[in-house]
mmCIF file of C-alpha atoms in Angstrom:
data_model
loop_
_atom_site.group_PDB
_atom_site.id
_atom_site.type_symbol
_atom_site.label_atom_id
_atom_site.label_comp_id
_atom_site.label_asym_id
_atom_site.label_seq_id
_atom_site.Cartn_x
_atom_site.Cartn_y
_atom_site.Cartn_z
ATOM 1 C CA UNK A 1 43.901 173.427 -37.995
ATOM 2 C CA UNK A 2 45.573 173.978 -41.342
ATOM 3 C CA UNK A 3 43.894 177.093 -42.722
ATOM 4 C CA UNK A 4 44.381 178.940 -45.997
ATOM 5 C CA UNK A 5 43.467 182.620 -45.860
ATOM 6 C CA UNK A 6 42.652 183.303 -49.507
ATOM 7 C CA UNK A 7 43.094 186.916 -50.576
ATOM 8 C CA UNK A 8 44.308 189.181 -53.378
ATOM 9 C CA UNK A 9 43.037 188.404 -56.847
ATOM 10 C CA UNK A 10 42.498 190.897 -59.669
ATOM 11 C CA UNK A 11 39.342 192.762 -58.652
ATOM 12 C CA UNK A 12 39.287 196.498 -57.958
ATOM 13 C CA UNK A 13 39.158 195.535 -54.276
ATOM 14 C CA UNK A 14 42.458 193.662 -54.349
ATOM 15 C CA UNK A 15 44.171 195.915 -51.792
ATOM 16 C CA UNK A 16 41.195 195.715 -49.424
ATOM 17 C CA UNK A 17 41.261 191.920 -49.732
ATOM 18 C CA UNK A 18 44.962 191.751 -48.895
ATOM 19 C CA UNK A 19 44.407 193.978 -45.858
ATOM 20 C CA UNK A 20 41.523 191.761 -44.694
ATOM 21 C CA UNK A 21 43.664 188.692 -45.314
ATOM 22 C CA UNK A 22 46.547 190.057 -43.274
ATOM 23 C CA UNK A 23 44.301 190.733 -40.271
ATOM 24 C CA UNK A 24 42.634 187.320 -40.455
ATOM 25 C CA UNK A 25 45.942 185.502 -40.975
ATOM 26 C CA UNK A 26 47.590 187.190 -37.989
ATOM 27 C CA UNK A 27 44.567 186.451 -35.781
ATOM 28 C CA UNK A 28 44.521 182.782 -36.763
ATOM 29 C CA UNK A 29 48.283 182.466 -36.156
ATOM 30 C CA UNK A 30 47.811 184.020 -32.723
ATOM 31 C CA UNK A 31 45.025 181.504 -32.099
ATOM 32 C CA UNK A 32 47.498 178.676 -32.691
ATOM 33 C CA UNK A 33 46.462 177.557 -36.178
ATOM 34 C CA UNK A 34 48.793 176.621 -39.030
ATOM 35 C CA UNK A 35 47.723 179.485 -41.272
ATOM 36 C CA UNK A 36 48.950 180.472 -44.716
ATOM 37 C CA UNK A 37 48.055 183.738 -46.470
ATOM 38 C CA UNK A 38 47.705 182.923 -50.158
ATOM 39 C CA UNK A 39 47.108 185.213 -53.142
ATOM 40 C CA UNK A 40 44.484 183.460 -55.278
ATOM 41 C CA UNK A 41 45.885 184.921 -58.509
ATOM 42 C CA UNK A 42 49.644 184.813 -57.896
ATOM 43 C CA UNK A 43 49.768 181.504 -56.015
ATOM 44 C CA UNK A 44 52.941 179.945 -54.698
ATOM 45 C CA UNK A 45 55.633 178.445 -56.921
ATOM 46 C CA UNK A 46 57.744 176.564 -54.393
ATOM 47 C CA UNK A 47 57.794 173.223 -52.627
ATOM 48 C CA UNK A 48 55.120 170.655 -52.149
ATOM 49 C CA UNK A 49 51.752 172.094 -51.086
ATOM 50 C CA UNK A 50 51.401 169.926 -47.979
ATOM 51 C CA UNK A 51 54.680 171.212 -46.518
ATOM 52 C CA UNK A 52 53.613 174.824 -46.815
ATOM 53 C CA UNK A 53 51.712 174.608 -43.510
ATOM 54 C CA UNK A 54 54.919 173.637 -41.697
ATOM 55 C CA UNK A 55 56.820 176.714 -42.842
ATOM 56 C CA UNK A 56 57.408 179.594 -40.437
ATOM 57 C CA UNK A 57 57.313 182.422 -42.979
ATOM 58 C CA UNK A 58 55.465 185.621 -42.141
ATOM 59 C CA UNK A 59 53.085 185.518 -45.071
ATOM 60 C CA UNK A 60 51.755 189.001 -44.295
ATOM 61 C CA UNK A 61 55.110 190.745 -43.942
ATOM 62 C CA UNK A 62 55.009 192.715 -47.214
ATOM 63 C CA UNK A 63 51.336 193.726 -47.175
ATOM 64 C CA UNK A 64 50.799 197.422 -46.507
ATOM 65 C CA UNK A 65 47.759 199.529 -45.734
ATOM 66 C CA UNK A 66 44.982 200.152 -48.227
ATOM 67 C CA UNK A 67 45.851 203.131 -50.438
ATOM 68 C CA UNK A 68 43.579 206.037 -51.316
ATOM 69 C CA UNK A 69 43.342 204.925 -54.961
ATOM 70 C CA UNK A 70 42.270 201.673 -56.597
ATOM 71 C CA UNK A 71 45.125 199.204 -57.216
ATOM 72 C CA UNK A 72 46.826 198.884 -60.634
ATOM 73 C CA UNK A 73 45.279 195.590 -61.755
ATOM 74 C CA UNK A 74 47.102 195.531 -65.099
ATOM 75 C CA UNK A 75 50.417 195.590 -63.228
ATOM 76 C CA UNK A 76 49.276 192.578 -61.178
ATOM 77 C CA UNK A 77 48.201 190.699 -64.318
ATOM 78 C CA UNK A 78 51.620 191.344 -65.837
ATOM 79 C CA UNK A 79 53.174 189.221 -63.076
ATOM 80 C CA UNK A 80 51.729 186.086 -64.710
ATOM 81 C CA UNK A 81 52.046 185.015 -68.338
ATOM 82 C CA UNK A 82 49.206 182.466 -68.141
ATOM 83 C CA UNK A 83 46.619 184.575 -66.294
ATOM 84 C CA UNK A 84 44.275 184.604 -69.278
ATOM 85 C CA UNK A 85 44.131 180.789 -69.285
ATOM 86 C CA UNK A 86 43.719 180.060 -65.568
ATOM 87 C CA UNK A 87 42.506 182.463 -62.906
ATOM 88 C CA UNK A 88 44.014 180.403 -60.089
ATOM 89 C CA UNK A 89 47.717 180.960 -59.493
ATOM 90 C CA UNK A 90 50.302 178.163 -59.245
ATOM 91 C CA UNK A 91 49.434 175.492 -56.654
ATOM 92 C CA UNK A 92 46.445 177.433 -55.254
ATOM 93 C CA UNK A 93 44.009 174.556 -55.685
ATOM 94 C CA UNK A 94 46.344 171.892 -54.275
ATOM 95 C CA UNK A 95 47.184 174.064 -51.247
ATOM 96 C CA UNK A 96 43.487 174.724 -50.585
ATOM 97 C CA UNK A 97 42.742 170.991 -50.898
ATOM 98 C CA UNK A 98 45.404 170.268 -48.285
ATOM 99 C CA UNK A 99 43.805 172.696 -45.803
ATOM 100 C CA UNK A 100 41.089 171.888 -43.276
ATOM 101 C CA UNK A 101 39.231 175.016 -44.347
ATOM 102 C CA UNK A 102 39.759 178.090 -46.549
ATOM 103 C CA UNK A 103 38.981 181.436 -44.930
ATOM 104 C CA UNK A 104 37.702 183.578 -47.794
ATOM 105 C CA UNK A 105 39.211 187.064 -47.516
ATOM 106 C CA UNK A 106 38.426 187.896 -51.143
ATOM 107 C CA UNK A 107 36.375 190.929 -52.150
ATOM 108 C CA UNK A 108 34.818 191.935 -55.456
ATOM 109 C CA UNK A 109 34.880 190.132 -58.786
ATOM 110 C CA UNK A 110 35.440 186.346 -58.718
ATOM 111 C CA UNK A 111 35.882 186.302 -54.958
ATOM 112 C CA UNK A 112 32.280 187.312 -54.239
ATOM 113 C CA UNK A 113 30.422 186.363 -57.423
ATOM 114 C CA UNK A 114 30.178 182.638 -56.679
ATOM 115 C CA UNK A 115 32.634 181.309 -59.259
ATOM 116 C CA UNK A 116 35.345 180.326 -56.782
ATOM 117 C CA UNK A 117 32.743 178.949 -54.368
ATOM 118 C CA UNK A 118 31.275 176.736 -57.108
ATOM 119 C CA UNK A 119 34.742 175.482 -58.007
ATOM 120 C CA UNK A 120 35.505 174.687 -54.369
ATOM 121 C CA UNK A 121 32.193 172.839 -53.986
ATOM 122 C CA UNK A 122 33.092 170.581 -56.919
ATOM 123 C CA UNK A 123 36.515 169.894 -55.430
ATOM 124 C CA UNK A 124 35.340 169.249 -51.875
ATOM 125 C CA UNK A 125 37.141 172.291 -50.452
ATOM 126 C CA UNK A 126 35.463 173.715 -47.343
ATOM 127 C CA UNK A 127 35.334 177.503 -47.091
ATOM 128 C CA UNK A 128 33.852 180.376 -45.089
ATOM 129 C CA UNK A 129 31.110 182.732 -46.217
ATOM 130 C CA UNK A 130 28.182 182.390 -48.605
ATOM 131 C CA UNK A 131 27.801 179.558 -51.116
ATOM 132 C CA UNK A 132 27.897 180.039 -54.884
ATOM 133 C CA UNK A 133 24.156 180.690 -55.250
ATOM 134 C CA UNK A 134 23.826 183.513 -52.731
ATOM 135 C CA UNK A 135 27.205 184.945 -53.760
ATOM 136 C CA UNK A 136 25.996 185.265 -57.357
ATOM 137 C CA UNK A 137 22.652 186.749 -56.256
ATOM 138 C CA UNK A 138 24.219 189.405 -54.057
ATOM 139 C CA UNK A 139 26.945 190.384 -56.531
ATOM 140 C CA UNK A 140 24.217 191.583 -58.918
ATOM 141 C CA UNK A 141 22.836 194.667 -57.141
ATOM 142 C CA UNK A 142 19.863 194.875 -59.505
ATOM 143 C CA UNK A 143 18.793 191.299 -58.827
ATOM 144 C CA UNK A 144 19.372 191.774 -55.092
ATOM 145 C CA UNK A 145 17.063 194.802 -55.063
ATOM 146 C CA UNK A 146 14.348 192.935 -56.997
ATOM 147 C CA UNK A 147 14.396 190.038 -54.532
ATOM 148 C CA UNK A 148 14.416 192.244 -51.453
ATOM 149 C CA UNK A 149 11.610 194.430 -52.806
ATOM 150 C CA UNK A 150 9.488 191.393 -53.687
ATOM 151 C CA UNK A 151 9.839 190.058 -50.149
ATOM 152 C CA UNK A 152 8.989 193.330 -48.464
ATOM 153 C CA UNK A 153 12.453 194.624 -47.557
ATOM 154 C CA UNK A 154 12.377 198.362 -48.496
ATOM 155 C CA UNK A 155 14.952 199.429 -51.095
ATOM 156 C CA UNK A 156 15.617 202.767 -52.871
ATOM 157 C CA UNK A 157 13.570 203.421 -56.030
ATOM 158 C CA UNK A 158 15.614 202.971 -59.165
ATOM 159 C CA UNK A 159 16.337 201.230 -62.444
ATOM 160 C CA UNK A 160 19.044 199.117 -64.055
ATOM 161 C CA UNK A 161 20.617 200.445 -67.232
ATOM 162 C CA UNK A 162 22.780 198.513 -69.697
ATOM 163 C CA UNK A 163 25.407 200.160 -71.867
ATOM 164 C CA UNK A 164 23.730 201.864 -74.818
ATOM 165 C CA UNK A 165 20.316 202.206 -73.174
ATOM 166 C CA UNK A 166 18.927 205.644 -72.336
ATOM 167 C CA UNK A 167 16.209 205.899 -69.693
ATOM 168 C CA UNK A 168 16.517 207.898 -66.493
ATOM 169 C CA UNK A 169 13.184 209.731 -66.423
ATOM 170 C CA UNK A 170 11.835 207.735 -63.478
ATOM 171 C CA UNK A 171 14.791 208.725 -61.261
ATOM 172 C CA UNK A 172 14.992 212.508 -60.626
ATOM 173 C CA UNK A 173 18.114 214.414 -59.617
ATOM 174 C CA UNK A 174 19.964 214.055 -57.371
ATOM 175 C CA UNK A 175 20.528 210.362 -58.020
ATOM 176 C CA UNK A 176 23.079 207.664 -57.301
ATOM 177 C CA UNK A 177 24.828 205.909 -60.194
ATOM 178 C CA UNK A 178 26.805 202.757 -59.442
ATOM 179 C CA UNK A 179 28.205 199.702 -61.183
ATOM 180 C CA UNK A 180 25.799 196.775 -60.913
ATOM 181 C CA UNK A 181 28.511 194.376 -59.705
ATOM 182 C CA UNK A 182 31.249 195.417 -57.339
ATOM 183 C CA UNK A 183 31.882 196.778 -53.889
ATOM 184 C CA UNK A 184 33.815 199.209 -51.693
ATOM 185 C CA UNK A 185 31.896 202.025 -53.440
ATOM 186 C CA UNK A 186 34.123 201.660 -56.507
ATOM 187 C CA UNK A 187 32.271 203.160 -59.477
ATOM 188 C CA UNK A 188 29.701 204.947 -57.279
ATOM 189 C CA UNK A 189 28.832 208.612 -57.937
ATOM 190 C CA UNK A 190 26.219 211.163 -56.906
ATOM 191 C CA UNK A 191 24.776 213.132 -59.850
ATOM 192 C CA UNK A 192 23.001 216.439 -59.227
ATOM 193 C CA UNK A 193 22.514 217.469 -62.874
ATOM 194 C CA UNK A 194 22.813 216.183 -66.437
ATOM 195 C CA UNK A 195 26.532 216.923 -66.719
ATOM 196 C CA UNK A 196 27.351 215.029 -63.518
ATOM 197 C CA UNK A 197 25.001 212.239 -64.595
ATOM 198 C CA UNK A 198 26.876 211.690 -67.867
ATOM 199 C CA UNK A 199 30.201 211.635 -66.001
ATOM 200 C CA UNK A 200 28.755 209.203 -63.440
ATOM 201 C CA UNK A 201 27.537 206.886 -66.195
ATOM 202 C CA UNK A 202 30.999 206.848 -67.768
ATOM 203 C CA UNK A 203 32.539 206.016 -64.381
ATOM 204 C CA UNK A 204 30.041 203.222 -63.685
ATOM 205 C CA UNK A 205 30.520 201.665 -67.110
ATOM 206 C CA UNK A 206 34.283 201.560 -66.508
ATOM 207 C CA UNK A 207 33.620 198.688 -64.123
ATOM 208 C CA UNK A 208 30.546 196.923 -65.516
ATOM 209 C CA UNK A 209 28.275 196.594 -68.547
ATOM 210 C CA UNK A 210 25.290 197.480 -66.377
ATOM 211 C CA UNK A 211 24.709 200.271 -63.856
ATOM 212 C CA UNK A 212 22.115 200.975 -61.176
ATOM 213 C CA UNK A 213 20.491 204.413 -61.061
ATOM 214 C CA UNK A 214 18.529 205.055 -57.892
ATOM 215 C CA UNK A 215 17.093 207.791 -55.749
ATOM 216 C CA UNK A 216 19.514 209.711 -53.583
ATOM 217 C CA UNK A 217 18.566 209.304 -49.942
ATOM 218 C CA UNK A 218 19.645 212.204 -47.777
ATOM 219 C CA UNK A 219 20.049 210.932 -44.252
ATOM 220 C CA UNK A 220 22.088 208.660 -42.003
ATOM 221 C CA UNK A 221 23.991 205.554 -43.078
ATOM 222 C CA UNK A 222 24.094 202.307 -41.096
ATOM 223 C CA UNK A 223 25.302 198.755 -41.394
ATOM 224 C CA UNK A 224 24.211 195.543 -39.687
ATOM 225 C CA UNK A 225 26.252 192.351 -39.626
ATOM 226 C CA UNK A 226 24.451 189.016 -39.416
ATOM 227 C CA UNK A 227 26.033 185.812 -38.114
ATOM 228 C CA UNK A 228 24.190 182.499 -38.384
ATOM 229 C CA UNK A 229 21.002 184.441 -39.106
ATOM 230 C CA UNK A 230 21.260 186.644 -35.992
ATOM 231 C CA UNK A 231 21.905 190.397 -36.268
ATOM 232 C CA UNK A 232 24.854 192.062 -34.536
ATOM 233 C CA UNK A 233 24.619 195.586 -33.063
ATOM 234 C CA UNK A 234 23.868 198.360 -35.585
ATOM 235 C CA UNK A 235 26.770 200.643 -36.534
ATOM 236 C CA UNK A 236 26.372 204.197 -37.912
ATOM 237 C CA UNK A 237 28.852 205.613 -40.421
ATOM 238 C CA UNK A 238 29.280 209.371 -40.788
ATOM 239 C CA UNK A 239 31.990 210.435 -43.286
ATOM 240 C CA UNK A 240 33.733 213.669 -42.369
ATOM 241 C CA UNK A 241 33.590 214.752 -46.033
ATOM 242 C CA UNK A 242 31.464 213.587 -48.946
ATOM 243 C CA UNK A 243 29.861 210.128 -48.843
ATOM 244 C CA UNK A 244 31.140 206.729 -47.733
ATOM 245 C CA UNK A 245 33.353 206.145 -50.794
ATOM 246 C CA UNK A 246 36.507 204.030 -51.258
ATOM 247 C CA UNK A 247 38.765 206.553 -49.516
ATOM 248 C CA UNK A 248 36.425 207.134 -46.559
ATOM 249 C CA UNK A 249 36.000 203.394 -46.050
ATOM 250 C CA UNK A 250 39.659 202.504 -45.728
ATOM 251 C CA UNK A 251 41.567 205.596 -44.610
ATOM 252 C CA UNK A 252 41.661 205.792 -40.824
ATOM 253 C CA UNK A 253 39.998 208.924 -39.467
ATOM 254 C CA UNK A 254 37.927 209.598 -42.617
ATOM 255 C CA UNK A 255 34.628 208.713 -40.967
ATOM 256 C CA UNK A 256 33.066 208.673 -37.518
ATOM 257 C CA UNK A 257 31.703 205.206 -36.755
ATOM 258 C CA UNK A 258 29.403 204.747 -33.774
ATOM 259 C CA UNK A 259 28.527 201.307 -32.446
ATOM 260 C CA UNK A 260 25.998 200.640 -31.100
ATOM 261 C CA UNK A 261 24.372 203.349 -33.207
ATOM 262 C CA UNK A 262 22.504 206.111 -31.383
ATOM 263 C CA UNK A 263 19.003 204.994 -32.356
ATOM 264 C CA UNK A 264 15.773 204.379 -30.519
ATOM 265 C CA UNK A 265 15.191 200.780 -29.481
ATOM 266 C CA UNK A 266 12.338 200.606 -32.002
ATOM 267 C CA UNK A 267 14.496 201.696 -34.979
ATOM 268 C CA UNK A 268 17.370 199.463 -33.855
ATOM 269 C CA UNK A 269 15.106 196.408 -33.760
ATOM 270 C CA UNK A 270 13.539 197.357 -37.093
ATOM 271 C CA UNK A 271 16.937 197.556 -38.807
ATOM 272 C CA UNK A 272 18.129 194.309 -37.243
ATOM 273 C CA UNK A 273 14.879 192.612 -38.268
ATOM 274 C CA UNK A 274 15.315 193.794 -41.872
ATOM 275 C CA UNK A 275 18.950 192.646 -41.889
ATOM 276 C CA UNK A 276 17.958 189.168 -40.703
ATOM 277 C CA UNK A 277 15.119 189.039 -43.245
ATOM 278 C CA UNK A 278 17.466 190.048 -46.081
ATOM 279 C CA UNK A 279 19.881 187.331 -44.915
ATOM 280 C CA UNK A 280 17.102 184.733 -45.308
ATOM 281 C CA UNK A 281 15.699 186.100 -48.571
ATOM 282 C CA UNK A 282 19.124 186.041 -50.227
ATOM 283 C CA UNK A 283 19.833 182.499 -48.936
ATOM 284 C CA UNK A 284 22.952 183.667 -47.123
ATOM 285 C CA UNK A 285 25.000 181.453 -44.817
ATOM 286 C CA UNK A 286 27.671 181.814 -42.165
ATOM 287 C CA UNK A 287 27.924 185.617 -42.018
ATOM 288 C CA UNK A 288 27.217 188.733 -44.065
ATOM 289 C CA UNK A 289 26.591 192.458 -43.680
ATOM 290 C CA UNK A 290 23.642 194.595 -44.829
ATOM 291 C CA UNK A 291 23.951 198.319 -45.544
ATOM 292 C CA UNK A 292 21.112 200.766 -44.863
ATOM 293 C CA UNK A 293 20.139 204.413 -45.261
ATOM 294 C CA UNK A 294 17.583 206.185 -43.082
ATOM 295 C CA UNK A 295 16.051 209.413 -44.409
ATOM 296 C CA UNK A 296 14.900 212.453 -42.443
ATOM 297 C CA UNK A 297 11.442 210.855 -41.999
ATOM 298 C CA UNK A 298 13.191 207.842 -40.410
ATOM 299 C CA UNK A 299 12.266 205.538 -43.284
ATOM 300 C CA UNK A 300 14.835 202.734 -43.606
ATOM 301 C CA UNK A 301 16.117 201.435 -46.959
ATOM 302 C CA UNK A 302 18.369 198.430 -47.546
ATOM 303 C CA UNK A 303 21.102 199.305 -50.049
ATOM 304 C CA UNK A 304 22.842 195.960 -50.556
ATOM 305 C CA UNK A 305 24.238 192.805 -48.980
ATOM 306 C CA UNK A 306 27.940 192.077 -48.544
ATOM 307 C CA UNK A 307 28.660 188.333 -48.681
ATOM 308 C CA UNK A 308 32.310 188.682 -47.625
ATOM 309 C CA UNK A 309 32.424 191.825 -45.456
ATOM 310 C CA UNK A 310 35.718 193.617 -45.032
ATOM 311 C CA UNK A 311 37.968 192.549 -42.174
ATOM 312 C CA UNK A 312 40.455 195.431 -42.383
ATOM 313 C CA UNK A 313 41.514 197.626 -39.420
ATOM 314 C CA UNK A 314 38.702 200.086 -40.283
ATOM 315 C CA UNK A 315 36.014 197.545 -41.254
ATOM 316 C CA UNK A 316 32.516 197.587 -39.800
ATOM 317 C CA UNK A 317 31.761 193.948 -38.974
ATOM 318 C CA UNK A 318 34.665 193.577 -36.496
ATOM 319 C CA UNK A 319 33.520 196.780 -34.758
ATOM 320 C CA UNK A 320 29.985 195.419 -34.452
ATOM 321 C CA UNK A 321 31.290 192.149 -33.025
ATOM 322 C CA UNK A 322 33.509 194.066 -30.575
ATOM 323 C CA UNK A 323 30.458 195.980 -29.338
ATOM 324 C CA UNK A 324 28.992 192.605 -28.411
ATOM 325 C CA UNK A 325 32.179 191.601 -26.576
ATOM 326 C CA UNK A 326 33.623 189.470 -29.395
ATOM 327 C CA UNK A 327 37.295 190.171 -30.143
ATOM 328 C CA UNK A 328 38.686 189.978 -33.689
ATOM 329 C CA UNK A 329 40.345 186.638 -32.964
ATOM 330 C CA UNK A 330 37.130 185.243 -31.484
ATOM 331 C CA UNK A 331 35.175 186.535 -34.505
ATOM 332 C CA UNK A 332 37.462 184.624 -36.871
ATOM 333 C CA UNK A 333 37.022 181.451 -34.805
ATOM 334 C CA UNK A 334 33.233 181.805 -34.762
ATOM 335 C CA UNK A 335 33.154 182.247 -38.541
ATOM 336 C CA UNK A 336 35.241 179.102 -39.046
ATOM 337 C CA UNK A 337 33.214 177.042 -36.558
ATOM 338 C CA UNK A 338 29.959 178.067 -38.224
ATOM 339 C CA UNK A 339 31.266 177.353 -41.725
ATOM 340 C CA UNK A 340 32.490 173.872 -40.780
ATOM 341 C CA UNK A 341 29.156 172.990 -39.180
ATOM 342 C CA UNK A 342 27.276 174.032 -42.298
ATOM 343 C CA UNK A 343 29.680 172.109 -44.533
ATOM 344 C CA UNK A 344 28.930 168.781 -42.814
#
């Protein structure tokens, strides 16, 4: 098939997206597809879009590993003079229209908030991952928590706070402060006192006009991928230092990841059940990943849903699939097959 792997963009997770895109692109090429790795924001200036699938360029050649720091988004924006008028780079739409399917390797703003998905729906472009409705729901962590809580999926206690509001009394220290929209733990801090809380608020508001303040859960962290409504094996994440932040997620050797997680059969089934229930409640499709914490009393809390989980060399979903005997290349094929069936 002719497949566009859409990556990049101008979110804080740009580098993660490019790393995911590189892995997916290389797997699809190895599987025999005519794949193109395309930056959604920078686009492609040359030649007619249809001919791009016949080229033999290595589209991933210049993409490096994910750095320890967030990418310089202003430097990326400076590469285009018309970026404020059109998010999509040159020829992006026409190239995607010429493809059989677009494999969404985008993360963060625009890529996961439903805007691109809605645009593609209007233009008849088939794509992988969640649709525009569930993408928008899951991008807003406050709304996600409200829906999960209403439907009986346990979530950490907490509140949403908009810029200028002051109300934290219901959430004691230590607490977690995080941007309401975003991922890869960008804008996430642990506050143990008032001074750290004020600094955490400032960090969260760097990325969003609204932040989530919630109880700090001391315990073990897990993640559960769901494909076509069925949970994959549970994976446990144990950072060697600190919590599972941006650096620990993408720097090899920063965390110990165990899959299948060392849990009792009862707790494993409980977490998988909650992951599948969250998948249904949030109207997710194709595939997604749910993150959990389990405290010392073995109470399980769902933290959030990831509508386009990372597919980097250190990402969790591919490890979960591998534990079930599904290679990275097979995982990419299964995602595409599922997406095309649901698009019919």
